[in-house]
């Protein structure tokens, strides 16, 4: 897999204004590791921010692209498409994506939707398919219920989406398990980074109290920005391509 600077990818994404340009972009970067995560997060920010139409165009392009073999954040893609089709009068298409979320993704899909900030949209529309979906289970922050790959994927997606500040604010319960997985898999650069992050907290331990975590994050915001940049530029290359 090719490794490319994230800033170069974002620069190219900013220059996209049509489906044809998007197709060329996806072809160009099809062999770049975790390109799907970078693009989905970029599109999601547009949808929730300044350019809804471009964000939806990108999400539709990702879903339909022949160049991407795998989309790791399927739930977000499906939720965006479900909302788009329902709100534009194509309810049957939207319902199909709602069913995909519930029947083809994680057992705890509602927790993931809440984590990604889409639970209100899901709750708004889920009754449309209530008789044809499975119930979401809860993992109750119990890392033993999650596979090693899922924990690594959670770290990868959250740091890409909102940095270590976001990961620690919402998923600190998984930190130690994830560190042990990184050690077991000899992901040395990631292990060193996680150990450095732990050392920023009192007694080199991540507190259980969210306010204590937030206090450290606020005090060391520039430090965590630097660790985010290091993650984007090199450490993420240690992650398995198929998680």
PDB file of C-alpha atoms in Angstrom:
ATOM      1  CA  UNK A   1       0.000   0.000   0.000  1.00  0.00           C
ATOM      2  CA  UNK A   2       1.179   3.523  -0.828  1.00  0.00           C
ATOM      3  CA  UNK A   3       1.663   6.111   1.921  1.00  0.00           C
ATOM      4  CA  UNK A   4       0.902   9.749   1.071  1.00  0.00           C
ATOM      5  CA  UNK A   5       0.947  12.917   3.166  1.00  0.00           C
ATOM      6  CA  UNK A   6      -2.596  13.652   4.401  1.00  0.00           C
ATOM      7  CA  UNK A   7      -2.157  17.347   3.585  1.00  0.00           C
ATOM      8  CA  UNK A   8      -1.666  16.465  -0.091  1.00  0.00           C
ATOM      9  CA  UNK A   9      -4.840  14.374  -0.048  1.00  0.00           C
ATOM     10  CA  UNK A  10      -6.858  17.173   1.558  1.00  0.00           C
ATOM     11  CA  UNK A  11      -5.510  19.674  -0.964  1.00  0.00           C
ATOM     12  CA  UNK A  12      -6.739  17.482  -3.804  1.00  0.00           C
ATOM     13  CA  UNK A  13     -10.080  16.953  -2.088  1.00  0.00           C
ATOM     14  CA  UNK A  14     -10.554  20.716  -1.801  1.00  0.00           C
ATOM     15  CA  UNK A  15     -10.132  21.035  -5.559  1.00  0.00           C
ATOM     16  CA  UNK A  16     -12.912  18.556  -6.393  1.00  0.00           C
ATOM     17  CA  UNK A  17     -16.116  20.086  -7.785  1.00  0.00           C
ATOM     18  CA  UNK A  18     -17.654  17.331  -9.913  1.00  0.00           C
ATOM     19  CA  UNK A  19     -18.279  13.585 -10.000  1.00  0.00           C
ATOM     20  CA  UNK A  20     -15.717  13.262 -12.790  1.00  0.00           C
ATOM     21  CA  UNK A  21     -13.023  14.961 -10.702  1.00  0.00           C
ATOM     22  CA  UNK A  22     -13.948  12.743  -7.743  1.00  0.00           C
ATOM     23  CA  UNK A  23     -13.578   9.606  -9.876  1.00  0.00           C
ATOM     24  CA  UNK A  24     -10.099  10.746 -10.982  1.00  0.00           C
ATOM     25  CA  UNK A  25      -9.174  11.408  -7.351  1.00  0.00           C
ATOM     26  CA  UNK A  26     -10.291   7.952  -6.199  1.00  0.00           C
ATOM     27  CA  UNK A  27      -8.401   6.311  -9.046  1.00  0.00           C
ATOM     28  CA  UNK A  28      -5.270   8.288  -8.179  1.00  0.00           C
ATOM     29  CA  UNK A  29      -5.368   7.381  -4.485  1.00  0.00           C
ATOM     30  CA  UNK A  30      -6.909   3.903  -4.699  1.00  0.00           C
ATOM     31  CA  UNK A  31      -3.756   2.203  -3.370  1.00  0.00           C
ATOM     32  CA  UNK A  32      -3.207   4.613  -0.481  1.00  0.00           C
ATOM     33  CA  UNK A  33      -3.697   2.994   2.906  1.00  0.00           C
ATOM     34  CA  UNK A  34      -6.822   4.200   4.748  1.00  0.00           C
ATOM     35  CA  UNK A  35      -7.827   6.594   1.971  1.00  0.00           C
ATOM     36  CA  UNK A  36     -11.468   5.687   2.660  1.00  0.00           C
ATOM     37  CA  UNK A  37     -11.251   6.959   6.251  1.00  0.00           C
ATOM     38  CA  UNK A  38      -9.690  10.261   5.244  1.00  0.00           C
ATOM     39  CA  UNK A  39     -12.280  10.865   2.516  1.00  0.00           C
ATOM     40  CA  UNK A  40     -15.309   9.857   4.610  1.00  0.00           C
ATOM     41  CA  UNK A  41     -14.216  12.132   7.465  1.00  0.00           C
ATOM     42  CA  UNK A  42     -13.633  14.985   5.023  1.00  0.00           C
ATOM     43  CA  UNK A  43     -17.078  14.542   3.463  1.00  0.00           C
ATOM     44  CA  UNK A  44     -18.750  14.256   6.859  1.00  0.00           C
ATOM     45  CA  UNK A  45     -17.263  17.587   7.934  1.00  0.00           C
ATOM     46  CA  UNK A  46     -18.629  19.190   4.765  1.00  0.00           C
ATOM     47  CA  UNK A  47     -22.089  17.721   5.340  1.00  0.00           C
ATOM     48  CA  UNK A  48     -22.218  18.966   8.922  1.00  0.00           C
ATOM     49  CA  UNK A  49     -20.640  22.272   7.954  1.00  0.00           C
ATOM     50  CA  UNK A  50     -20.309  24.495   4.948  1.00  0.00           C
ATOM     51  CA  UNK A  51     -20.951  22.389   1.829  1.00  0.00           C
ATOM     52  CA  UNK A  52     -23.644  19.739   2.191  1.00  0.00           C
ATOM     53  CA  UNK A  53     -23.993  19.075  -1.541  1.00  0.00           C
ATOM     54  CA  UNK A  54     -20.289  18.435  -2.092  1.00  0.00           C
ATOM     55  CA  UNK A  55     -20.152  16.207   0.974  1.00  0.00           C
ATOM     56  CA  UNK A  56     -23.041  14.069  -0.262  1.00  0.00           C
ATOM     57  CA  UNK A  57     -21.516  13.889  -3.757  1.00  0.00           C
ATOM     58  CA  UNK A  58     -18.317  12.512  -2.239  1.00  0.00           C
ATOM     59  CA  UNK A  59     -20.152   9.967  -0.066  1.00  0.00           C
ATOM     60  CA  UNK A  60     -22.190   8.758  -3.052  1.00  0.00           C
ATOM     61  CA  UNK A  61     -19.005   8.545  -5.106  1.00  0.00           C
ATOM     62  CA  UNK A  62     -17.246   6.499  -2.430  1.00  0.00           C
ATOM     63  CA  UNK A  63     -20.146   4.075  -2.150  1.00  0.00           C
ATOM     64  CA  UNK A  64     -20.407   3.603  -5.930  1.00  0.00           C
ATOM     65  CA  UNK A  65     -16.682   3.686  -6.731  1.00  0.00           C
ATOM     66  CA  UNK A  66     -15.060   0.741  -8.485  1.00  0.00           C
ATOM     67  CA  UNK A  67     -11.669   1.833  -7.129  1.00  0.00           C
ATOM     68  CA  UNK A  68     -12.307   1.281  -3.413  1.00  0.00           C
ATOM     69  CA  UNK A  69     -12.367  -2.374  -2.383  1.00  0.00           C
ATOM     70  CA  UNK A  70     -13.366  -1.663   1.203  1.00  0.00           C
ATOM     71  CA  UNK A  71     -15.023   1.103   3.244  1.00  0.00           C
ATOM     72  CA  UNK A  72     -14.173   0.769   6.932  1.00  0.00           C
ATOM     73  CA  UNK A  73     -16.762   3.296   8.176  1.00  0.00           C
ATOM     74  CA  UNK A  74     -19.764   1.811   6.391  1.00  0.00           C
ATOM     75  CA  UNK A  75     -22.190   2.936   9.089  1.00  0.00           C
ATOM     76  CA  UNK A  76     -21.497   6.630   8.541  1.00  0.00           C
ATOM     77  CA  UNK A  77     -21.720   6.227   4.761  1.00  0.00           C
ATOM     78  CA  UNK A  78     -25.020   4.351   5.010  1.00  0.00           C
ATOM     79  CA  UNK A  79     -26.492   6.871   7.465  1.00  0.00           C
ATOM     80  CA  UNK A  80     -25.615   9.834   5.260  1.00  0.00           C
ATOM     81  CA  UNK A  81     -27.110   8.149   2.202  1.00  0.00           C
ATOM     82  CA  UNK A  82     -30.250   7.098   4.092  1.00  0.00           C
ATOM     83  CA  UNK A  83     -30.833  10.666   5.252  1.00  0.00           C
ATOM     84  CA  UNK A  84     -30.121  12.087   1.810  1.00  0.00           C
ATOM     85  CA  UNK A  85     -32.540   9.807  -0.046  1.00  0.00           C
ATOM     86  CA  UNK A  86     -35.356  10.075   2.501  1.00  0.00           C
ATOM     87  CA  UNK A  87     -35.152  13.861   2.638  1.00  0.00           C
ATOM     88  CA  UNK A  88     -35.121  14.065  -1.160  1.00  0.00           C
ATOM     89  CA  UNK A  89     -38.265  11.988  -1.665  1.00  0.00           C
ATOM     90  CA  UNK A  90     -36.592   8.640  -2.441  1.00  0.00           C
ATOM     91  CA  UNK A  91     -37.774   6.909   0.720  1.00  0.00           C
ATOM     92  CA  UNK A  92     -37.395   3.328  -0.501  1.00  0.00           C
ATOM     93  CA  UNK A  93     -33.721   3.904  -1.315  1.00  0.00           C
ATOM     94  CA  UNK A  94     -33.254   5.539   2.079  1.00  0.00           C
ATOM     95  CA  UNK A  95     -34.907   2.615   3.866  1.00  0.00           C
ATOM     96  CA  UNK A  96     -32.526   0.178   2.171  1.00  0.00           C
ATOM     97  CA  UNK A  97     -29.571   2.012   3.686  1.00  0.00           C
ATOM     98  CA  UNK A  98     -31.249   2.054   7.107  1.00  0.00           C
ATOM     99  CA  UNK A  99     -31.592  -1.730   6.857  1.00  0.00           C
ATOM    100  CA  UNK A 100     -27.962  -2.044   5.832  1.00  0.00           C
ATOM    101  CA  UNK A 101     -26.912  -0.242   9.014  1.00  0.00           C
ATOM    102  CA  UNK A 102     -28.897  -2.575  11.256  1.00  0.00           C
ATOM    103  CA  UNK A 103     -28.433  -5.865   9.428  1.00  0.00           C
ATOM    104  CA  UNK A 104     -25.009  -5.686   7.800  1.00  0.00           C
ATOM    105  CA  UNK A 105     -22.753  -3.766  10.189  1.00  0.00           C
ATOM    106  CA  UNK A 106     -21.684  -3.958  13.854  1.00  0.00           C
ATOM    107  CA  UNK A 107     -23.870  -5.617  16.488  1.00  0.00           C
ATOM    108  CA  UNK A 108     -23.668  -2.387  18.510  1.00  0.00           C
ATOM    109  CA  UNK A 109     -24.468  -0.132  15.558  1.00  0.00           C
ATOM    110  CA  UNK A 110     -26.476   2.358  17.651  1.00  0.00           C
ATOM    111  CA  UNK A 111     -23.520   2.948  19.958  1.00  0.00           C
ATOM    112  CA  UNK A 112     -21.351   3.562  16.908  1.00  0.00           C
ATOM    113  CA  UNK A 113     -23.919   6.011  15.498  1.00  0.00           C
ATOM    114  CA  UNK A 114     -23.941   7.851  18.813  1.00  0.00           C
ATOM    115  CA  UNK A 115     -20.145   7.892  18.863  1.00  0.00           C
ATOM    116  CA  UNK A 116     -20.067   9.357  15.343  1.00  0.00           C
ATOM    117  CA  UNK A 117     -22.793  11.924  16.064  1.00  0.00           C
ATOM    118  CA  UNK A 118     -25.544  10.395  13.904  1.00  0.00           C
ATOM    119  CA  UNK A 119     -27.824   8.838  16.527  1.00  0.00           C
ATOM    120  CA  UNK A 120     -30.434  11.625  16.322  1.00  0.00           C
ATOM    121  CA  UNK A 121     -30.793  11.081  12.573  1.00  0.00           C
ATOM    122  CA  UNK A 122     -31.077   7.320  13.099  1.00  0.00           C
ATOM    123  CA  UNK A 123     -33.740   7.763  15.789  1.00  0.00           C
ATOM    124  CA  UNK A 124     -35.672  10.077  13.476  1.00  0.00           C
ATOM    125  CA  UNK A 125     -35.997   7.462  10.738  1.00  0.00           C
ATOM    126  CA  UNK A 126     -35.567   4.006  12.298  1.00  0.00           C
ATOM    127  CA  UNK A 127     -39.312   3.413  12.760  1.00  0.00           C
ATOM    128  CA  UNK A 128     -39.614   3.301   8.977  1.00  0.00           C
ATOM    129  CA  UNK A 129     -37.832  -0.062   9.034  1.00  0.00           C
ATOM    130  CA  UNK A 130     -38.614  -1.265  12.574  1.00  0.00           C
ATOM    131  CA  UNK A 131     -40.113  -4.556  11.384  1.00  0.00           C
ATOM    132  CA  UNK A 132     -37.141  -5.554   9.226  1.00  0.00           C
ATOM    133  CA  UNK A 133     -34.054  -4.797  11.320  1.00  0.00           C
ATOM    134  CA  UNK A 134     -32.182  -6.502  14.139  1.00  0.00           C
ATOM    135  CA  UNK A 135     -31.912  -4.827  17.531  1.00  0.00           C
ATOM    136  CA  UNK A 136     -28.649  -3.092  18.370  1.00  0.00           C
ATOM    137  CA  UNK A 137     -26.704  -4.631  21.240  1.00  0.00           C
ATOM    138  CA  UNK A 138     -24.712  -2.747  23.863  1.00  0.00           C
ATOM    139  CA  UNK A 139     -21.091  -3.387  24.736  1.00  0.00           C
ATOM    140  CA  UNK A 140     -21.369  -1.150  27.825  1.00  0.00           C
ATOM    141  CA  UNK A 141     -17.776   0.020  27.465  1.00  0.00           C
ATOM    142  CA  UNK A 142     -16.582  -3.552  28.026  1.00  0.00           C
ATOM    143  CA  UNK A 143     -13.494  -3.935  25.871  1.00  0.00           C
ATOM    144  CA  UNK A 144     -13.598  -7.704  26.320  1.00  0.00           C
ATOM    145  CA  UNK A 145     -16.638  -7.762  24.014  1.00  0.00           C
ATOM    146  CA  UNK A 146     -14.694  -6.155  21.162  1.00  0.00           C
ATOM    147  CA  UNK A 147     -12.124  -7.829  18.944  1.00  0.00           C
ATOM    148  CA  UNK A 148      -8.548  -6.594  18.685  1.00  0.00           C
ATOM    149  CA  UNK A 149      -9.148  -5.362  15.146  1.00  0.00           C
ATOM    150  CA  UNK A 150     -12.253  -3.434  16.231  1.00  0.00           C
ATOM    151  CA  UNK A 151     -10.325  -1.687  18.994  1.00  0.00           C
ATOM    152  CA  UNK A 152      -7.542  -0.712  16.597  1.00  0.00           C
ATOM    153  CA  UNK A 153     -10.111   0.456  14.060  1.00  0.00           C
ATOM    154  CA  UNK A 154     -11.829   2.555  16.731  1.00  0.00           C
ATOM    155  CA  UNK A 155      -8.546   4.283  17.586  1.00  0.00           C
ATOM    156  CA  UNK A 156      -7.691   4.797  13.930  1.00  0.00           C
ATOM    157  CA  UNK A 157     -11.056   6.267  12.974  1.00  0.00           C
ATOM    158  CA  UNK A 158     -11.408   8.501  16.019  1.00  0.00           C
ATOM    159  CA  UNK A 159      -7.903   9.978  15.817  1.00  0.00           C
ATOM    160  CA  UNK A 160      -8.441  10.659  12.118  1.00  0.00           C
ATOM    161  CA  UNK A 161     -11.828  12.191  12.865  1.00  0.00           C
ATOM    162  CA  UNK A 162     -11.138  14.288  15.949  1.00  0.00           C
ATOM    163  CA  UNK A 163      -7.619  13.603  17.153  1.00  0.00           C
ATOM    164  CA  UNK A 164      -6.452  12.040  20.400  1.00  0.00           C
ATOM    165  CA  UNK A 165      -8.472  14.597  22.333  1.00  0.00           C
ATOM    166  CA  UNK A 166     -11.664  13.123  20.935  1.00  0.00           C
ATOM    167  CA  UNK A 167     -10.482   9.537  21.399  1.00  0.00           C
ATOM    168  CA  UNK A 168      -9.557  10.119  25.041  1.00  0.00           C
ATOM    169  CA  UNK A 169     -12.742  12.071  25.776  1.00  0.00           C
ATOM    170  CA  UNK A 170     -15.063   9.345  24.515  1.00  0.00           C
ATOM    171  CA  UNK A 171     -13.075   6.086  24.478  1.00  0.00           C
ATOM    172  CA  UNK A 172     -10.563   6.247  27.293  1.00  0.00           C
ATOM    173  CA  UNK A 173     -11.950   2.959  28.664  1.00  0.00           C
ATOM    174  CA  UNK A 174     -10.329   1.189  25.708  1.00  0.00           C
ATOM    175  CA  UNK A 175      -6.919   2.841  25.990  1.00  0.00           C
ATOM    176  CA  UNK A 176      -5.085   0.171  28.005  1.00  0.00           C
ATOM    177  CA  UNK A 177      -6.495  -2.724  25.980  1.00  0.00           C
ATOM    178  CA  UNK A 178      -5.508  -0.977  22.771  1.00  0.00           C
ATOM    179  CA  UNK A 179      -2.005  -0.372  24.093  1.00  0.00           C
ATOM    180  CA  UNK A 180      -1.642  -4.072  24.932  1.00  0.00           C
ATOM    181  CA  UNK A 181      -2.829  -5.037  21.448  1.00  0.00           C
ATOM    182  CA  UNK A 182      -0.268  -2.686  19.906  1.00  0.00           C
ATOM    183  CA  UNK A 183       2.468  -4.289  22.020  1.00  0.00           C
ATOM    184  CA  UNK A 184       1.330  -7.791  21.066  1.00  0.00           C
ATOM    185  CA  UNK A 185       1.383  -6.906  17.367  1.00  0.00           C
ATOM    186  CA  UNK A 186       4.747  -5.139  17.659  1.00  0.00           C
ATOM    187  CA  UNK A 187       3.333  -1.816  16.444  1.00  0.00           C
ATOM    188  CA  UNK A 188       6.307  -0.108  18.036  1.00  0.00           C
ATOM    189  CA  UNK A 189       5.737   3.465  16.902  1.00  0.00           C
ATOM    190  CA  UNK A 190       2.137   3.345  18.132  1.00  0.00           C
ATOM    191  CA  UNK A 191       3.204   1.806  21.449  1.00  0.00           C
ATOM    192  CA  UNK A 192       5.725   4.601  21.977  1.00  0.00           C
ATOM    193  CA  UNK A 193       3.123   7.231  21.168  1.00  0.00           C
ATOM    194  CA  UNK A 194       0.516   5.768  23.524  1.00  0.00           C
ATOM    195  CA  UNK A 195       3.113   5.533  26.299  1.00  0.00           C
ATOM    196  CA  UNK A 196       4.028   9.191  25.768  1.00  0.00           C
ATOM    197  CA  UNK A 197       0.372  10.150  25.971  1.00  0.00           C
ATOM    198  CA  UNK A 198      -0.100   8.176  29.197  1.00  0.00           C
ATOM    199  CA  UNK A 199       2.874  10.010  30.699  1.00  0.00           C
ATOM    200  CA  UNK A 200       1.016  13.320  30.331  1.00  0.00           C
ATOM    201  CA  UNK A 201      -1.523  12.189  32.912  1.00  0.00           C
ATOM    202  CA  UNK A 202      -0.978  11.966  36.691  1.00  0.00           C
ATOM    203  CA  UNK A 203       0.794   8.744  37.681  1.00  0.00           C
ATOM    204  CA  UNK A 204       1.021   7.850  33.965  1.00  0.00           C
ATOM    205  CA  UNK A 205      -2.546   6.552  34.007  1.00  0.00           C
ATOM    206  CA  UNK A 206      -5.635   7.671  32.094  1.00  0.00           C
ATOM    207  CA  UNK A 207      -8.219   8.827  34.683  1.00  0.00           C
ATOM    208  CA  UNK A 208     -11.730   7.388  34.741  1.00  0.00           C
ATOM    209  CA  UNK A 209     -13.194  10.809  35.423  1.00  0.00           C
ATOM    210  CA  UNK A 210     -13.887  12.646  32.156  1.00  0.00           C
ATOM    211  CA  UNK A 211     -13.340  16.070  33.722  1.00  0.00           C
ATOM    212  CA  UNK A 212      -9.834  15.020  34.798  1.00  0.00           C
ATOM    213  CA  UNK A 213      -9.101  13.892  31.239  1.00  0.00           C
ATOM    214  CA  UNK A 214     -10.443  17.155  29.811  1.00  0.00           C
ATOM    215  CA  UNK A 215      -8.253  19.187  32.195  1.00  0.00           C
ATOM    216  CA  UNK A 216      -5.093  17.466  30.924  1.00  0.00           C
ATOM    217  CA  UNK A 217      -6.199  17.798  27.302  1.00  0.00           C
ATOM    218  CA  UNK A 218      -6.857  21.514  27.704  1.00  0.00           C
ATOM    219  CA  UNK A 219      -3.559  22.143  29.490  1.00  0.00           C
ATOM    220  CA  UNK A 220      -1.573  20.277  26.826  1.00  0.00           C
ATOM    221  CA  UNK A 221      -3.573  21.074  23.690  1.00  0.00           C
ATOM    222  CA  UNK A 222      -0.537  21.967  21.553  1.00  0.00           C
ATOM    223  CA  UNK A 223       1.204  18.740  22.598  1.00  0.00           C
ATOM    224  CA  UNK A 224      -1.766  16.607  21.552  1.00  0.00           C
ATOM    225  CA  UNK A 225      -1.946  18.505  18.244  1.00  0.00           C
ATOM    226  CA  UNK A 226       1.667  17.466  17.611  1.00  0.00           C
ATOM    227  CA  UNK A 227       0.897  13.837  18.446  1.00  0.00           C
ATOM    228  CA  UNK A 228      -2.083  13.967  16.062  1.00  0.00           C
ATOM    229  CA  UNK A 229       0.148  15.205  13.267  1.00  0.00           C
ATOM    230  CA  UNK A 230       2.670  12.457  13.941  1.00  0.00           C
ATOM    231  CA  UNK A 231      -0.101   9.882  13.824  1.00  0.00           C
ATOM    232  CA  UNK A 232      -1.404  11.198  10.498  1.00  0.00           C
ATOM    233  CA  UNK A 233       2.033  11.455   8.888  1.00  0.00           C
ATOM    234  CA  UNK A 234       3.557   8.112   9.842  1.00  0.00           C
ATOM    235  CA  UNK A 235       2.163   6.027  12.697  1.00  0.00           C
ATOM    236  CA  UNK A 236      -1.098   5.059  10.987  1.00  0.00           C
ATOM    237  CA  UNK A 237       0.991   3.150   8.428  1.00  0.00           C
ATOM    238  CA  UNK A 238       1.554   0.466  11.097  1.00  0.00           C
ATOM    239  CA  UNK A 239      -2.124  -0.478  11.142  1.00  0.00           C
ATOM    240  CA  UNK A 240      -3.220  -3.604   9.260  1.00  0.00           C
ATOM    241  CA  UNK A 241      -4.781  -2.741   5.902  1.00  0.00           C
ATOM    242  CA  UNK A 242      -7.788  -5.019   6.442  1.00  0.00           C
ATOM    243  CA  UNK A 243      -9.139  -3.811   9.804  1.00  0.00           C
TER     244      UNK A 243
END
